[in-house]
GROMACS .gro file of C-alpha atoms in nm:
model
  152
    1MET     CA    1  -1.892  -1.033  -1.838
    2SER     CA    2  -2.176  -1.241  -1.699
    3ASN     CA    3  -2.155  -1.491  -1.415
    4THR     CA    4  -2.009  -1.828  -1.506
    5LEU     CA    5  -2.205  -2.151  -1.469
    6LYS     CA    6  -2.137  -2.522  -1.443
    7SER     CA    7  -2.361  -2.811  -1.536
    8ASN     CA    8  -2.413  -2.919  -1.174
    9THR     CA    9  -2.557  -2.578  -1.083
   10LEU     CA   10  -2.787  -2.596  -1.385
   11VAL     CA   11  -2.914  -2.940  -1.279
   12ASP     CA   12  -2.957  -2.827  -0.916
   13ARG     CA   13  -3.178  -2.541  -1.036
   14MET     CA   14  -3.368  -2.779  -1.267
   15GLN     CA   15  -3.449  -2.998  -0.967
   16SER     CA   16  -3.549  -2.712  -0.738
   17ASN     CA   17  -3.787  -2.570  -1.001
   18TRP     CA   18  -3.961  -2.907  -1.063
   19SER     CA   19  -4.254  -2.998  -0.839
   20GLY     CA   20  -4.258  -3.376  -0.895
   21GLY     CA   21  -4.001  -3.654  -0.876
   22PHE     CA   22  -3.656  -3.584  -1.019
   23HIS     CA   23  -3.372  -3.808  -1.136
   24PHE     CA   24  -3.043  -3.716  -1.304
   25GLY     CA   25  -2.926  -4.008  -1.515
   26ASN     CA   26  -3.042  -4.218  -1.807
   27PRO     CA   27  -3.389  -4.313  -1.933
   28GLN     CA   28  -3.331  -4.686  -1.886
   29GLU     CA   29  -3.292  -4.619  -1.513
   30VAL     CA   30  -3.662  -4.524  -1.487
   31ASP     CA   31  -3.758  -4.894  -1.478
   32ASN     CA   32  -3.535  -4.937  -1.171
   33ILE     CA   33  -3.703  -4.655  -0.978
   34HIS     CA   34  -3.983  -4.855  -0.818
   35SER     CA   35  -4.139  -4.589  -0.596
   36LYS     CA   36  -4.172  -4.311  -0.851
   37THR     CA   37  -4.308  -3.971  -0.752
   38LEU     CA   38  -4.506  -3.859  -1.055
   39PRO     CA   39  -4.473  -3.658  -1.262
   40LEU     CA   40  -4.113  -3.778  -1.281
   41MET     CA   41  -3.850  -3.572  -1.462
   42VAL     CA   42  -3.538  -3.754  -1.581
   43VAL     CA   43  -3.253  -3.526  -1.692
   44ASN     CA   44  -2.995  -3.706  -1.903
   45THR     CA   45  -2.625  -3.625  -1.892
   46PRO     CA   46  -2.585  -3.338  -2.141
   47GLN     CA   47  -2.365  -3.353  -2.449
   48MET     CA   48  -2.106  -3.076  -2.418
   49SER     CA   49  -1.880  -2.893  -2.657
   50ILE     CA   50  -1.654  -2.590  -2.617
   51SER     CA   51  -1.600  -2.328  -2.884
   52THR     CA   52  -1.232  -2.304  -2.977
   53GLU     CA   53  -1.287  -1.938  -3.075
   54SER     CA   54  -1.391  -1.854  -2.721
   55TRP     CA   55  -1.097  -2.056  -2.586
   56GLU     CA   56  -0.858  -1.827  -2.771
   57LYS     CA   57  -1.031  -1.525  -2.612
   58ASN     CA   58  -0.957  -1.651  -2.257
   59ARG     CA   59  -1.307  -1.770  -2.184
   60ILE     CA   60  -1.488  -2.097  -2.213
   61LEU     CA   61  -1.821  -2.078  -2.390
   62GLN     CA   62  -1.985  -2.412  -2.336
   63ASN     CA   63  -2.257  -2.554  -2.559
   64ALA     CA   64  -2.477  -2.809  -2.389
   65ASN     CA   65  -2.743  -3.022  -2.555
   66TRP     CA   66  -2.996  -3.152  -2.305
   67THR     CA   67  -3.248  -3.435  -2.320
   68ILE     CA   68  -3.516  -3.445  -2.055
   69SER     CA   69  -3.800  -3.694  -2.019
   70VAL     CA   70  -4.113  -3.641  -1.812
   71TYR     CA   71  -4.328  -3.940  -1.713
   72ASP     CA   72  -4.680  -3.946  -1.574
   73ASN     CA   73  -4.971  -4.186  -1.532
   74LEU     CA   74  -5.292  -4.130  -1.718
   75PRO     CA   75  -5.559  -4.049  -1.456
   76SER     CA   76  -5.779  -4.348  -1.372
   77THR     CA   77  -6.084  -4.162  -1.506
   78TYR     CA   78  -5.931  -4.166  -1.856
   79ASN     CA   79  -5.981  -4.456  -2.094
   80VAL     CA   80  -5.647  -4.565  -2.247
   81THR     CA   81  -5.815  -4.594  -2.588
   82ASP     CA   82  -5.959  -4.240  -2.580
   83ASP     CA   83  -5.695  -4.066  -2.791
   84LEU     CA   84  -5.854  -3.721  -2.752
   85LYS     CA   85  -5.834  -3.744  -2.372
   86ILE     CA   86  -5.475  -3.865  -2.398
   87LEU     CA   87  -5.399  -3.572  -2.628
   88GLU     CA   88  -5.552  -3.335  -2.371
   89PHE     CA   89  -5.338  -3.492  -2.095
   90TRP     CA   90  -5.022  -3.453  -2.307
   91ASP     CA   91  -5.115  -3.087  -2.364
   92THR     CA   92  -5.136  -3.039  -1.987
   93MET     CA   93  -4.801  -3.215  -1.936
   94GLU     CA   94  -4.647  -2.997  -2.207
   95ASP     CA   95  -4.784  -2.679  -2.048
   96ASP     CA   96  -4.627  -2.779  -1.715
   97VAL     CA   97  -4.290  -2.854  -1.877
   98LEU     CA   98  -4.285  -2.529  -2.076
   99LYS     CA   99  -4.367  -2.327  -1.762
  100TRP     CA  100  -4.088  -2.511  -1.576
  101LEU     CA  101  -3.842  -2.448  -1.861
  102TYR     CA  102  -3.935  -2.080  -1.880
  103ASP     CA  103  -3.891  -2.033  -1.503
  104TRP     CA  104  -3.562  -2.224  -1.504
  105PHE     CA  105  -3.421  -2.033  -1.802
  106TYR     CA  106  -3.519  -1.685  -1.681
  107TYR     CA  107  -3.386  -1.742  -1.331
  108TYR     CA  108  -3.038  -1.696  -1.479
  109THR     CA  109  -3.117  -1.352  -1.620
  110MET     CA  110  -3.198  -1.241  -1.264
  111ILE     CA  111  -2.853  -1.346  -1.138
  112ASP     CA  112  -2.671  -1.194  -1.437
  113ALA     CA  113  -2.575  -1.525  -1.595
  114GLU     CA  114  -2.598  -1.550  -1.969
  115LEU     CA  115  -2.785  -1.849  -2.112
  116VAL     CA  116  -2.854  -1.853  -2.484
  117MET     CA  117  -3.086  -2.103  -2.650
  118THR     CA  118  -2.900  -2.252  -2.947
  119SER     CA  119  -3.163  -2.483  -3.088
  120PRO     CA  120  -3.540  -2.508  -3.094
  121ILE     CA  121  -3.713  -2.686  -2.809
  122GLN     CA  122  -3.825  -3.020  -2.950
  123ILE     CA  123  -4.094  -3.223  -2.777
  124THR     CA  124  -4.181  -3.582  -2.863
  125ARG     CA  125  -4.490  -3.746  -2.713
  126LEU     CA  126  -4.457  -4.114  -2.619
  127LYS     CA  127  -4.734  -4.350  -2.516
  128GLU     CA  128  -4.681  -4.649  -2.285
  129SER     CA  129  -4.326  -4.550  -2.193
  130SER     CA  130  -4.106  -4.764  -1.977
  131ASN     CA  131  -4.230  -5.087  -1.820
  132ASP     CA  132  -4.497  -4.900  -1.625
  133ARG     CA  133  -4.714  -4.801  -1.922
  134LEU     CA  134  -4.661  -4.433  -1.855
  135LEU     CA  135  -4.719  -4.140  -2.087
  136SER     CA  136  -4.407  -3.935  -2.143
  137LEU     CA  137  -4.261  -3.634  -2.313
  138LYS     CA  138  -3.906  -3.626  -2.445
  139ILE     CA  139  -3.773  -3.270  -2.455
  140THR     CA  140  -3.447  -3.169  -2.623
  141PHE     CA  141  -3.285  -2.825  -2.638
  142GLY     CA  142  -2.943  -2.665  -2.656
  143ILE     CA  143  -2.796  -2.377  -2.458
  144ASN     CA  144  -2.471  -2.184  -2.450
  145TYR     CA  145  -2.328  -2.043  -2.130
  146PHE     CA  146  -1.995  -1.915  -2.002
  147ARG     CA  147  -1.822  -2.173  -1.789
  148TYR     CA  148  -1.498  -1.988  -1.725
  149CYS     CA  149  -1.357  -1.641  -1.789
  150ARG     CA  150  -0.991  -1.567  -1.732
  151THR     CA  151  -0.899  -1.222  -1.610
  152ILE     CA  152  -0.584  -1.093  -1.773
   0.00000   0.00000   0.00000
């Protein structure tokens, strides 16, 4: 059986793998963070469910659906009406997020914890997000992991 995990340890590792600002909470709270370190990652509280089949087998297999938003300013050398430059900037943001997600996910294979992706990674690009006219990415994905295993 693999190591068990809890959501707080997953979020701690998310934060330690991210090189910019980090906030665990809700997207509407971004407007209240006045001294943002960019790029800013906001990890929302995950939606959780537990398989009843695994419950009957004396283990808790938790399914967590995560929503993460990453915010950044367009560099001052970019023109806000130059959609190709904005597209290039989004591509760079996306590359950074995918590298972060890959590093975060594969860390758990090194410590013998089993994470299984249960849904495709979906990325939505948003222009002029929040009150600060930021560019952002909204990333959603689902994972399964063992939260508890009872020894009989």
